[in-house]
mmCIF file with all atom_site columns, C-alpha atoms in Angstrom:
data_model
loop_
_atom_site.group_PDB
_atom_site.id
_atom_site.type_symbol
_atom_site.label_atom_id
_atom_site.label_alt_id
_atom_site.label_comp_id
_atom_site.label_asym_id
_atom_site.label_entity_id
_atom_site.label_seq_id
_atom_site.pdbx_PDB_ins_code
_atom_site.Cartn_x
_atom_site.Cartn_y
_atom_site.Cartn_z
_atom_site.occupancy
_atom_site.B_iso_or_equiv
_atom_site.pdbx_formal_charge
_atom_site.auth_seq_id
_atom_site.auth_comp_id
_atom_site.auth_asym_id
_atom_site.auth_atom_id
_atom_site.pdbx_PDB_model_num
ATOM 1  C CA . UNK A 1 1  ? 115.565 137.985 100.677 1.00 0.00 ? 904 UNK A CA 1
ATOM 2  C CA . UNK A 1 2  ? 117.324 135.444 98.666  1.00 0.00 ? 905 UNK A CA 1
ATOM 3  C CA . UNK A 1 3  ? 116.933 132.812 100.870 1.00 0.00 ? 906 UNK A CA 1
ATOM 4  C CA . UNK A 1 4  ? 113.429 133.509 102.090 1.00 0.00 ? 907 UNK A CA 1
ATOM 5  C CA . UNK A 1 5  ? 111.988 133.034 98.330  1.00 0.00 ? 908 UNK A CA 1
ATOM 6  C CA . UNK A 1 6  ? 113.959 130.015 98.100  1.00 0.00 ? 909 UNK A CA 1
ATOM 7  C CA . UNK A 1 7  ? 112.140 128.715 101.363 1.00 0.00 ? 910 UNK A CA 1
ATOM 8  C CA . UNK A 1 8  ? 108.763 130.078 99.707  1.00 0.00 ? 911 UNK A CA 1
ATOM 9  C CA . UNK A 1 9  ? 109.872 127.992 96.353  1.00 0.00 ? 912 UNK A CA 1
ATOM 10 C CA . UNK A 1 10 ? 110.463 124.778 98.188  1.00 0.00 ? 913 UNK A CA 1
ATOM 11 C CA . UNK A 1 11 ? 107.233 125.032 100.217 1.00 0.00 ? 914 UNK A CA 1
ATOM 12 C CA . UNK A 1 12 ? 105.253 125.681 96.750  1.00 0.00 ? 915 UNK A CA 1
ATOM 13 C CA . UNK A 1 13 ? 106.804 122.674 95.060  1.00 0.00 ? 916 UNK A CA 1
ATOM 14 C CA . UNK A 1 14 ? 106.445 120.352 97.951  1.00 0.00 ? 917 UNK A CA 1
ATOM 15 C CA . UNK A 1 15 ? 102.606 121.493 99.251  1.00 0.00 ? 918 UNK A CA 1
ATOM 16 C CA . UNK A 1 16 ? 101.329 119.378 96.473  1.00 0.00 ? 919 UNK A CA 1
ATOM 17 C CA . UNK A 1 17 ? 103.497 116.252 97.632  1.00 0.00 ? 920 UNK A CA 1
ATOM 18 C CA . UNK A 1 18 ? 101.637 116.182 101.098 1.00 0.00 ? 921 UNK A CA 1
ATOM 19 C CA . UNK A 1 19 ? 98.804  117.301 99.772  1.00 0.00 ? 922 UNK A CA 1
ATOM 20 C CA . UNK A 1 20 ? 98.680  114.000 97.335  1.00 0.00 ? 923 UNK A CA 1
ATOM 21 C CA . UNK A 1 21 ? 99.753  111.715 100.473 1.00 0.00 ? 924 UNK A CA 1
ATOM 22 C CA . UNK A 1 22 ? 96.986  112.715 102.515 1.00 0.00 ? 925 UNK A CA 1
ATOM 23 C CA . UNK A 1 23 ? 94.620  112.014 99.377  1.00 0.00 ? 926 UNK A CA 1
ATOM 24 C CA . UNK A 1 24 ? 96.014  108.775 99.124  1.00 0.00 ? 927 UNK A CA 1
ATOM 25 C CA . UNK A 1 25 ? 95.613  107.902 102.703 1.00 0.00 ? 928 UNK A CA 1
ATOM 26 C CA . UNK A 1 26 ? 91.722  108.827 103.051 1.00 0.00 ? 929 UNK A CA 1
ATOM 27 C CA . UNK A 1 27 ? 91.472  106.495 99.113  1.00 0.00 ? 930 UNK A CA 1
ATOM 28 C CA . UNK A 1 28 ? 93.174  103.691 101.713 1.00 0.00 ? 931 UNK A CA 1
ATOM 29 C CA . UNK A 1 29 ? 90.853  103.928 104.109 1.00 0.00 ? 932 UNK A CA 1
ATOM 30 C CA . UNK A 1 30 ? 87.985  104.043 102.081 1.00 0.00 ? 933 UNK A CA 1
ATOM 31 C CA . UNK A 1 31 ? 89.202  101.130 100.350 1.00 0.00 ? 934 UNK A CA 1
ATOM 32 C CA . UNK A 1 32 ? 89.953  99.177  103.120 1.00 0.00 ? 935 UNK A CA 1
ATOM 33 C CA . UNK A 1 33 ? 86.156  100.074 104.576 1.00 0.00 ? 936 UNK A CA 1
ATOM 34 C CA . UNK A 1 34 ? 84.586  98.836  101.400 1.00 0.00 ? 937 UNK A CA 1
ATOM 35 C CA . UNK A 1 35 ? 86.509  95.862  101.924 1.00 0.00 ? 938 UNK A CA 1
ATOM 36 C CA . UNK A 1 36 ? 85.029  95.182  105.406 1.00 0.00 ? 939 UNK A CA 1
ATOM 37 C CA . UNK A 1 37 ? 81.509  95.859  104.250 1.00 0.00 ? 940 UNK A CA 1
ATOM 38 C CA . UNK A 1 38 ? 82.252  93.476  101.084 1.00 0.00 ? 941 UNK A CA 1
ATOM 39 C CA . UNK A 1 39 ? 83.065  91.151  103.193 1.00 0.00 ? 942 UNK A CA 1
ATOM 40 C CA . UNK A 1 40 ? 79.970  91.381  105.296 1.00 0.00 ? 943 UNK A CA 1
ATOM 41 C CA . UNK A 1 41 ? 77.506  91.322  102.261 1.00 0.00 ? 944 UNK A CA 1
ATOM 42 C CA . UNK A 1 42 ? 79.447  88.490  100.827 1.00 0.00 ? 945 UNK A CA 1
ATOM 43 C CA . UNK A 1 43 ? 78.783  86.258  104.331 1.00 0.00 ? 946 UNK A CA 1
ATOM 44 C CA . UNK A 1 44 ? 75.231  87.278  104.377 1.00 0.00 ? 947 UNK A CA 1
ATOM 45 C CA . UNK A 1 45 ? 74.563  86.495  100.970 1.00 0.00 ? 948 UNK A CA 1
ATOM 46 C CA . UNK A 1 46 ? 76.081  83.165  101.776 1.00 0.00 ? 949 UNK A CA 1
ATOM 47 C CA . UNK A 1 47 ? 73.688  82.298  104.749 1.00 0.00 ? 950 UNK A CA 1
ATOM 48 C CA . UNK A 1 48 ? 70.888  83.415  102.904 1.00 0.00 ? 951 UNK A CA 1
ATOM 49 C CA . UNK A 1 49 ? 71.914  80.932  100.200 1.00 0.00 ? 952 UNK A CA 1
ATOM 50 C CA . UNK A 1 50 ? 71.887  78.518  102.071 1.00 0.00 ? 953 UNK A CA 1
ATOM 51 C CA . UNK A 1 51 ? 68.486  79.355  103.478 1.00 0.00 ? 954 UNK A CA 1
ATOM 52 C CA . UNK A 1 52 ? 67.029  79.148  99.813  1.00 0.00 ? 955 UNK A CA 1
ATOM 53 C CA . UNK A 1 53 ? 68.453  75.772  99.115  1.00 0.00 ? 956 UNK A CA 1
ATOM 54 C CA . UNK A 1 54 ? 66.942  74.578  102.576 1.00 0.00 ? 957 UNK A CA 1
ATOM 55 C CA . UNK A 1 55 ? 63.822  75.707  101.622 1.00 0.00 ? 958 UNK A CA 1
ATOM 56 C CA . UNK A 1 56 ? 63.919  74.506  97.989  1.00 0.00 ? 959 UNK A CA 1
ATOM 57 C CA . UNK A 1 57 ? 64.545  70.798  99.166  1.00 0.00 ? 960 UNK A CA 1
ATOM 58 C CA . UNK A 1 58 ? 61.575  70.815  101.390 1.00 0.00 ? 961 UNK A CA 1
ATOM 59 C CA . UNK A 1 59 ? 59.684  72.164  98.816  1.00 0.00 ? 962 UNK A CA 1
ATOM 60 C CA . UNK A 1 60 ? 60.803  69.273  96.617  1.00 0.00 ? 963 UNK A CA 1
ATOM 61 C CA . UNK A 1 61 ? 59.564  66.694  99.351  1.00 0.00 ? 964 UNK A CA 1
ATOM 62 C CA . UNK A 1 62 ? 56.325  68.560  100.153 1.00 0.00 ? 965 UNK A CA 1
ATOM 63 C CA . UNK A 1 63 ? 55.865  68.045  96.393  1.00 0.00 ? 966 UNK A CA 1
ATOM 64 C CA . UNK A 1 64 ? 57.000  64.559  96.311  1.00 0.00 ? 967 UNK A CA 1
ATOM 65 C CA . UNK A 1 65 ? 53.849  63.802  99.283  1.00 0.00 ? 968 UNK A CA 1
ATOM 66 C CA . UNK A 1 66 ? 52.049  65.541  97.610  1.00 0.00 ? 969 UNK A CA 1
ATOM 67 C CA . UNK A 1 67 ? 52.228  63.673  94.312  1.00 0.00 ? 970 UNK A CA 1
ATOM 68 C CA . UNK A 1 68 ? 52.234  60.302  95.704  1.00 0.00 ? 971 UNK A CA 1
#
């Protein structure tokens, strides 16, 4: 009887161990998810950037022509 509450004992103190490790695994994943998708916004904001600066130099010769 001894020995079976010590089992029980153990399994009580170390539940919350695995518990926290497969907490911390799913925060890793998430992390490394938002990660991917920053990376993804970042390279779109980027081309459309660049874009807007196209577009803003021809709109600085169309008014150029347009004032000469």
């Amino acid at each position: 009887i001894t020995l079976g509450a010590f089992i029980a004992v153990i399994q009580k103190l170390t539940q919350p161990i695995n518990d926290l490790k497969v907490v911390i695994q799913e925060l890793r994943d998430c992390i490394s998810s938002l990660k991917t998708d920053n990376a993804t916004q970042n390279h779109k904001i980027e081309e459309q950037g660049k874009e807007i600066n196209k577009l803003k130099d021809r709109m600085t010769q169309a008014e150029t022509k347009i004032e000469m």
